[in-house]
């Protein structure tokens, strides 16, 4: 954690800018809350920012995530983090039929809720993603904001772990 605390303001924000997809504001807020005593305090602060900070628009965060195996993936336009996460879920090797079903469900979800279906891809594979998507389509919007943000927190924690492990003294 010493290395994280010793990063300059700009280095910190650059490194952590995408722990929440396309939301560098989270890194900016975290940077102002340094120093962190340990990784648990960092995670606790991250969760607090995502849950309570008035400068963080939760629905906007949910809209900024890409569809799983969607057009950005097909066009090679995912962020490095999203690409790695979708690869780990096996979404780069799905059939056209599976991609079509996922696209239909993603579109239904976005039409109903106004934001992207979020699930921590690194903790799932295609079948669990499809089942989760079908089940979550039955929820109301308030529940989906809460569930989606829980998934964002999981993703952000894993991305943070990757960044911290990549830092050298």
PDB file of C-alpha atoms in Angstrom:
ATOM      1  CA  UNK A   1       0.000   0.000   0.000  1.00  0.00           C
ATOM      2  CA  UNK A   2       3.008   2.275   0.471  1.00  0.00           C
ATOM      3  CA  UNK A   3       3.556   2.341  -3.297  1.00  0.00           C
ATOM      4  CA  UNK A   4      -0.080   3.343  -3.874  1.00  0.00           C
ATOM      5  CA  UNK A   5       0.163   6.093  -1.274  1.00  0.00           C
ATOM      6  CA  UNK A   6       3.415   7.391  -2.771  1.00  0.00           C
ATOM      7  CA  UNK A   7       2.071   7.795  -6.305  1.00  0.00           C
ATOM      8  CA  UNK A   8       1.692  11.383  -7.416  1.00  0.00           C
ATOM      9  CA  UNK A   9      -1.875  12.622  -7.822  1.00  0.00           C
ATOM     10  CA  UNK A  10      -1.689  12.252 -11.610  1.00  0.00           C
ATOM     11  CA  UNK A  11      -0.058   8.804 -11.440  1.00  0.00           C
ATOM     12  CA  UNK A  12      -2.725   7.575  -9.026  1.00  0.00           C
ATOM     13  CA  UNK A  13      -5.570   8.844 -11.198  1.00  0.00           C
ATOM     14  CA  UNK A  14      -3.953   7.439 -14.364  1.00  0.00           C
ATOM     15  CA  UNK A  15      -3.466   4.006 -12.792  1.00  0.00           C
ATOM     16  CA  UNK A  16      -6.920   3.765 -11.208  1.00  0.00           C
ATOM     17  CA  UNK A  17      -8.917   5.754 -13.792  1.00  0.00           C
ATOM     18  CA  UNK A  18     -10.757   2.694 -15.092  1.00  0.00           C
ATOM     19  CA  UNK A  19     -11.339   0.613 -11.971  1.00  0.00           C
ATOM     20  CA  UNK A  20     -14.922   1.656 -12.636  1.00  0.00           C
ATOM     21  CA  UNK A  21     -15.466   1.514 -16.393  1.00  0.00           C
ATOM     22  CA  UNK A  22     -15.048   4.942 -18.037  1.00  0.00           C
ATOM     23  CA  UNK A  23     -15.461   6.692 -14.669  1.00  0.00           C
ATOM     24  CA  UNK A  24     -12.178   8.371 -13.694  1.00  0.00           C
ATOM     25  CA  UNK A  25     -14.160  10.470 -11.189  1.00  0.00           C
ATOM     26  CA  UNK A  26     -13.976   7.498  -8.802  1.00  0.00           C
ATOM     27  CA  UNK A  27     -10.170   7.524  -8.975  1.00  0.00           C
ATOM     28  CA  UNK A  28     -10.137  11.275  -8.405  1.00  0.00           C
ATOM     29  CA  UNK A  29     -12.266  10.905  -5.268  1.00  0.00           C
ATOM     30  CA  UNK A  30     -10.149   7.995  -3.998  1.00  0.00           C
ATOM     31  CA  UNK A  31      -6.960   9.956  -4.568  1.00  0.00           C
ATOM     32  CA  UNK A  32      -8.232  12.695  -2.248  1.00  0.00           C
ATOM     33  CA  UNK A  33      -8.925  10.127   0.485  1.00  0.00           C
ATOM     34  CA  UNK A  34      -5.354   8.827   0.661  1.00  0.00           C
ATOM     35  CA  UNK A  35      -3.352   7.598   2.473  1.00  0.00           C
ATOM     36  CA  UNK A  36      -4.743   4.091   2.911  1.00  0.00           C
ATOM     37  CA  UNK A  37      -3.453   1.956   5.763  1.00  0.00           C
ATOM     38  CA  UNK A  38      -4.000  -1.302   3.885  1.00  0.00           C
ATOM     39  CA  UNK A  39      -5.876  -2.946   1.038  1.00  0.00           C
ATOM     40  CA  UNK A  40      -8.995  -3.484   3.159  1.00  0.00           C
ATOM     41  CA  UNK A  41      -9.193   0.250   3.870  1.00  0.00           C
ATOM     42  CA  UNK A  42      -8.797   0.961   0.139  1.00  0.00           C
ATOM     43  CA  UNK A  43     -11.655  -1.450  -0.677  1.00  0.00           C
ATOM     44  CA  UNK A  44     -13.837  -0.031   2.100  1.00  0.00           C
ATOM     45  CA  UNK A  45     -13.240   3.500   0.788  1.00  0.00           C
ATOM     46  CA  UNK A  46     -13.982   2.372  -2.774  1.00  0.00           C
ATOM     47  CA  UNK A  47     -17.275   0.822  -1.653  1.00  0.00           C
ATOM     48  CA  UNK A  48     -18.144   3.966   0.285  1.00  0.00           C
ATOM     49  CA  UNK A  49     -17.489   6.152  -2.761  1.00  0.00           C
ATOM     50  CA  UNK A  50     -19.655   3.941  -4.983  1.00  0.00           C
ATOM     51  CA  UNK A  51     -22.464   3.775  -2.449  1.00  0.00           C
ATOM     52  CA  UNK A  52     -22.537   7.189  -0.827  1.00  0.00           C
ATOM     53  CA  UNK A  53     -20.612   9.851  -2.715  1.00  0.00           C
ATOM     54  CA  UNK A  54     -22.906  12.519  -4.170  1.00  0.00           C
ATOM     55  CA  UNK A  55     -20.538  13.077  -7.105  1.00  0.00           C
ATOM     56  CA  UNK A  56     -21.068   9.523  -8.354  1.00  0.00           C
ATOM     57  CA  UNK A  57     -24.089   8.884 -10.592  1.00  0.00           C
ATOM     58  CA  UNK A  58     -24.830   5.173 -10.177  1.00  0.00           C
ATOM     59  CA  UNK A  59     -27.070   4.833 -13.226  1.00  0.00           C
ATOM     60  CA  UNK A  60     -24.494   6.652 -15.356  1.00  0.00           C
ATOM     61  CA  UNK A  61     -21.876   4.145 -14.168  1.00  0.00           C
ATOM     62  CA  UNK A  62     -24.181   1.303 -15.220  1.00  0.00           C
ATOM     63  CA  UNK A  63     -24.717   2.901 -18.643  1.00  0.00           C
ATOM     64  CA  UNK A  64     -20.959   3.217 -19.259  1.00  0.00           C
ATOM     65  CA  UNK A  65     -20.257  -0.520 -19.124  1.00  0.00           C
ATOM     66  CA  UNK A  66     -20.192  -2.378 -22.441  1.00  0.00           C
ATOM     67  CA  UNK A  67     -22.601  -5.151 -23.306  1.00  0.00           C
ATOM     68  CA  UNK A  68     -21.202  -8.599 -22.712  1.00  0.00           C
ATOM     69  CA  UNK A  69     -20.063  -9.978 -26.091  1.00  0.00           C
ATOM     70  CA  UNK A  70     -21.652  -6.953 -27.742  1.00  0.00           C
ATOM     71  CA  UNK A  71     -20.753  -4.771 -30.699  1.00  0.00           C
ATOM     72  CA  UNK A  72     -17.792  -3.106 -28.940  1.00  0.00           C
ATOM     73  CA  UNK A  73     -16.310  -6.550 -28.396  1.00  0.00           C
ATOM     74  CA  UNK A  74     -16.860  -7.490 -32.032  1.00  0.00           C
ATOM     75  CA  UNK A  75     -15.251  -4.227 -33.176  1.00  0.00           C
ATOM     76  CA  UNK A  76     -12.272  -4.654 -30.837  1.00  0.00           C
ATOM     77  CA  UNK A  77     -13.169  -1.463 -28.955  1.00  0.00           C
ATOM     78  CA  UNK A  78     -13.360  -2.770 -25.387  1.00  0.00           C
ATOM     79  CA  UNK A  79     -11.096  -1.323 -22.732  1.00  0.00           C
ATOM     80  CA  UNK A  80      -8.192  -3.621 -21.866  1.00  0.00           C
ATOM     81  CA  UNK A  81      -9.900  -4.430 -18.560  1.00  0.00           C
ATOM     82  CA  UNK A  82     -13.233  -5.355 -20.165  1.00  0.00           C
ATOM     83  CA  UNK A  83     -11.508  -7.407 -22.838  1.00  0.00           C
ATOM     84  CA  UNK A  84      -9.639  -9.418 -20.195  1.00  0.00           C
ATOM     85  CA  UNK A  85     -12.804  -9.909 -18.149  1.00  0.00           C
ATOM     86  CA  UNK A  86     -14.912 -11.038 -21.082  1.00  0.00           C
ATOM     87  CA  UNK A  87     -12.149 -13.411 -22.188  1.00  0.00           C
ATOM     88  CA  UNK A  88     -12.070 -14.973 -18.713  1.00  0.00           C
ATOM     89  CA  UNK A  89     -15.805 -15.674 -18.978  1.00  0.00           C
ATOM     90  CA  UNK A  90     -15.276 -17.378 -22.334  1.00  0.00           C
ATOM     91  CA  UNK A  91     -17.306 -14.759 -24.204  1.00  0.00           C
ATOM     92  CA  UNK A  92     -14.829 -14.522 -27.059  1.00  0.00           C
ATOM     93  CA  UNK A  93     -15.511 -18.130 -28.066  1.00  0.00           C
ATOM     94  CA  UNK A  94     -19.282 -18.216 -28.226  1.00  0.00           C
ATOM     95  CA  UNK A  95     -21.363 -19.366 -31.163  1.00  0.00           C
ATOM     96  CA  UNK A  96     -23.380 -16.975 -33.312  1.00  0.00           C
ATOM     97  CA  UNK A  97     -26.544 -18.439 -31.786  1.00  0.00           C
ATOM     98  CA  UNK A  98     -25.272 -17.732 -28.255  1.00  0.00           C
ATOM     99  CA  UNK A  99     -24.172 -14.222 -29.260  1.00  0.00           C
ATOM    100  CA  UNK A 100     -27.583 -13.570 -30.806  1.00  0.00           C
ATOM    101  CA  UNK A 101     -29.396 -14.689 -27.636  1.00  0.00           C
ATOM    102  CA  UNK A 102     -27.096 -12.561 -25.487  1.00  0.00           C
ATOM    103  CA  UNK A 103     -27.701  -9.561 -27.757  1.00  0.00           C
ATOM    104  CA  UNK A 104     -31.484  -9.974 -27.568  1.00  0.00           C
ATOM    105  CA  UNK A 105     -31.402 -10.272 -23.773  1.00  0.00           C
ATOM    106  CA  UNK A 106     -28.982  -7.333 -23.397  1.00  0.00           C
ATOM    107  CA  UNK A 107     -31.282  -5.202 -25.563  1.00  0.00           C
ATOM    108  CA  UNK A 108     -34.371  -6.212 -23.552  1.00  0.00           C
ATOM    109  CA  UNK A 109     -32.549  -5.378 -20.342  1.00  0.00           C
ATOM    110  CA  UNK A 110     -31.410  -1.962 -21.579  1.00  0.00           C
ATOM    111  CA  UNK A 111     -34.903  -1.141 -22.873  1.00  0.00           C
ATOM    112  CA  UNK A 112     -36.459  -2.050 -19.527  1.00  0.00           C
ATOM    113  CA  UNK A 113     -33.948  -0.423 -17.185  1.00  0.00           C
ATOM    114  CA  UNK A 114     -32.161   2.236 -19.235  1.00  0.00           C
ATOM    115  CA  UNK A 115     -28.667   0.919 -18.533  1.00  0.00           C
ATOM    116  CA  UNK A 116     -26.410  -2.023 -19.305  1.00  0.00           C
ATOM    117  CA  UNK A 117     -26.694  -5.436 -17.656  1.00  0.00           C
ATOM    118  CA  UNK A 118     -23.691  -5.725 -15.336  1.00  0.00           C
ATOM    119  CA  UNK A 119     -22.268  -8.926 -13.954  1.00  0.00           C
ATOM    120  CA  UNK A 120     -18.744  -9.650 -12.814  1.00  0.00           C
ATOM    121  CA  UNK A 121     -17.659 -11.639 -15.867  1.00  0.00           C
ATOM    122  CA  UNK A 122     -14.525 -12.922 -14.117  1.00  0.00           C
ATOM    123  CA  UNK A 123     -16.774 -14.770 -11.675  1.00  0.00           C
ATOM    124  CA  UNK A 124     -19.092 -16.222 -14.339  1.00  0.00           C
ATOM    125  CA  UNK A 125     -19.280 -18.174 -17.565  1.00  0.00           C
ATOM    126  CA  UNK A 126     -21.763 -17.899 -20.427  1.00  0.00           C
ATOM    127  CA  UNK A 127     -24.470 -20.175 -18.954  1.00  0.00           C
ATOM    128  CA  UNK A 128     -24.558 -18.376 -15.598  1.00  0.00           C
ATOM    129  CA  UNK A 129     -24.528 -14.999 -17.380  1.00  0.00           C
ATOM    130  CA  UNK A 130     -27.499 -15.979 -19.562  1.00  0.00           C
ATOM    131  CA  UNK A 131     -29.421 -17.406 -16.599  1.00  0.00           C
ATOM    132  CA  UNK A 132     -28.660 -14.337 -14.489  1.00  0.00           C
ATOM    133  CA  UNK A 133     -29.722 -11.998 -17.275  1.00  0.00           C
ATOM    134  CA  UNK A 134     -33.015 -13.841 -17.788  1.00  0.00           C
ATOM    135  CA  UNK A 135     -33.718 -13.858 -14.038  1.00  0.00           C
ATOM    136  CA  UNK A 136     -32.766 -10.234 -13.510  1.00  0.00           C
ATOM    137  CA  UNK A 137     -35.087  -9.098 -16.305  1.00  0.00           C
ATOM    138  CA  UNK A 138     -37.892  -9.942 -13.826  1.00  0.00           C
ATOM    139  CA  UNK A 139     -36.646  -7.359 -11.287  1.00  0.00           C
ATOM    140  CA  UNK A 140     -37.636  -3.740 -10.867  1.00  0.00           C
ATOM    141  CA  UNK A 141     -35.330  -0.836 -11.686  1.00  0.00           C
ATOM    142  CA  UNK A 142     -34.426   0.008  -8.077  1.00  0.00           C
ATOM    143  CA  UNK A 143     -33.358  -3.576  -7.406  1.00  0.00           C
ATOM    144  CA  UNK A 144     -31.314  -3.633 -10.600  1.00  0.00           C
ATOM    145  CA  UNK A 145     -29.457  -0.449  -9.696  1.00  0.00           C
ATOM    146  CA  UNK A 146     -28.494  -2.055  -6.373  1.00  0.00           C
ATOM    147  CA  UNK A 147     -27.565  -5.400  -7.942  1.00  0.00           C
ATOM    148  CA  UNK A 148     -25.688  -3.726 -10.789  1.00  0.00           C
ATOM    149  CA  UNK A 149     -23.683  -1.587  -8.372  1.00  0.00           C
ATOM    150  CA  UNK A 150     -22.819  -4.676  -6.292  1.00  0.00           C
ATOM    151  CA  UNK A 151     -21.413  -6.197  -9.469  1.00  0.00           C
ATOM    152  CA  UNK A 152     -19.534  -2.962 -10.265  1.00  0.00           C
ATOM    153  CA  UNK A 153     -17.939  -3.161  -6.795  1.00  0.00           C
ATOM    154  CA  UNK A 154     -16.788  -6.737  -7.481  1.00  0.00           C
ATOM    155  CA  UNK A 155     -15.322  -5.691 -10.824  1.00  0.00           C
ATOM    156  CA  UNK A 156     -13.624  -2.639  -9.289  1.00  0.00           C
ATOM    157  CA  UNK A 157     -12.083  -4.723  -6.498  1.00  0.00           C
ATOM    158  CA  UNK A 158     -10.641  -7.203  -8.990  1.00  0.00           C
ATOM    159  CA  UNK A 159      -9.310  -4.394 -11.179  1.00  0.00           C
ATOM    160  CA  UNK A 160      -7.783  -2.729  -8.106  1.00  0.00           C
ATOM    161  CA  UNK A 161      -6.105  -5.987  -7.139  1.00  0.00           C
ATOM    162  CA  UNK A 162      -4.633  -6.269 -10.640  1.00  0.00           C
ATOM    163  CA  UNK A 163      -3.275  -2.722 -10.483  1.00  0.00           C
ATOM    164  CA  UNK A 164      -1.795  -3.056  -7.002  1.00  0.00           C
ATOM    165  CA  UNK A 165      -0.139  -6.367  -7.880  1.00  0.00           C
ATOM    166  CA  UNK A 166       1.375  -4.777 -10.982  1.00  0.00           C
ATOM    167  CA  UNK A 167       2.984  -1.937  -9.042  1.00  0.00           C
ATOM    168  CA  UNK A 168       6.621  -2.380  -8.158  1.00  0.00           C
ATOM    169  CA  UNK A 169       8.654  -0.559  -5.535  1.00  0.00           C
TER     170      UNK A 169
END
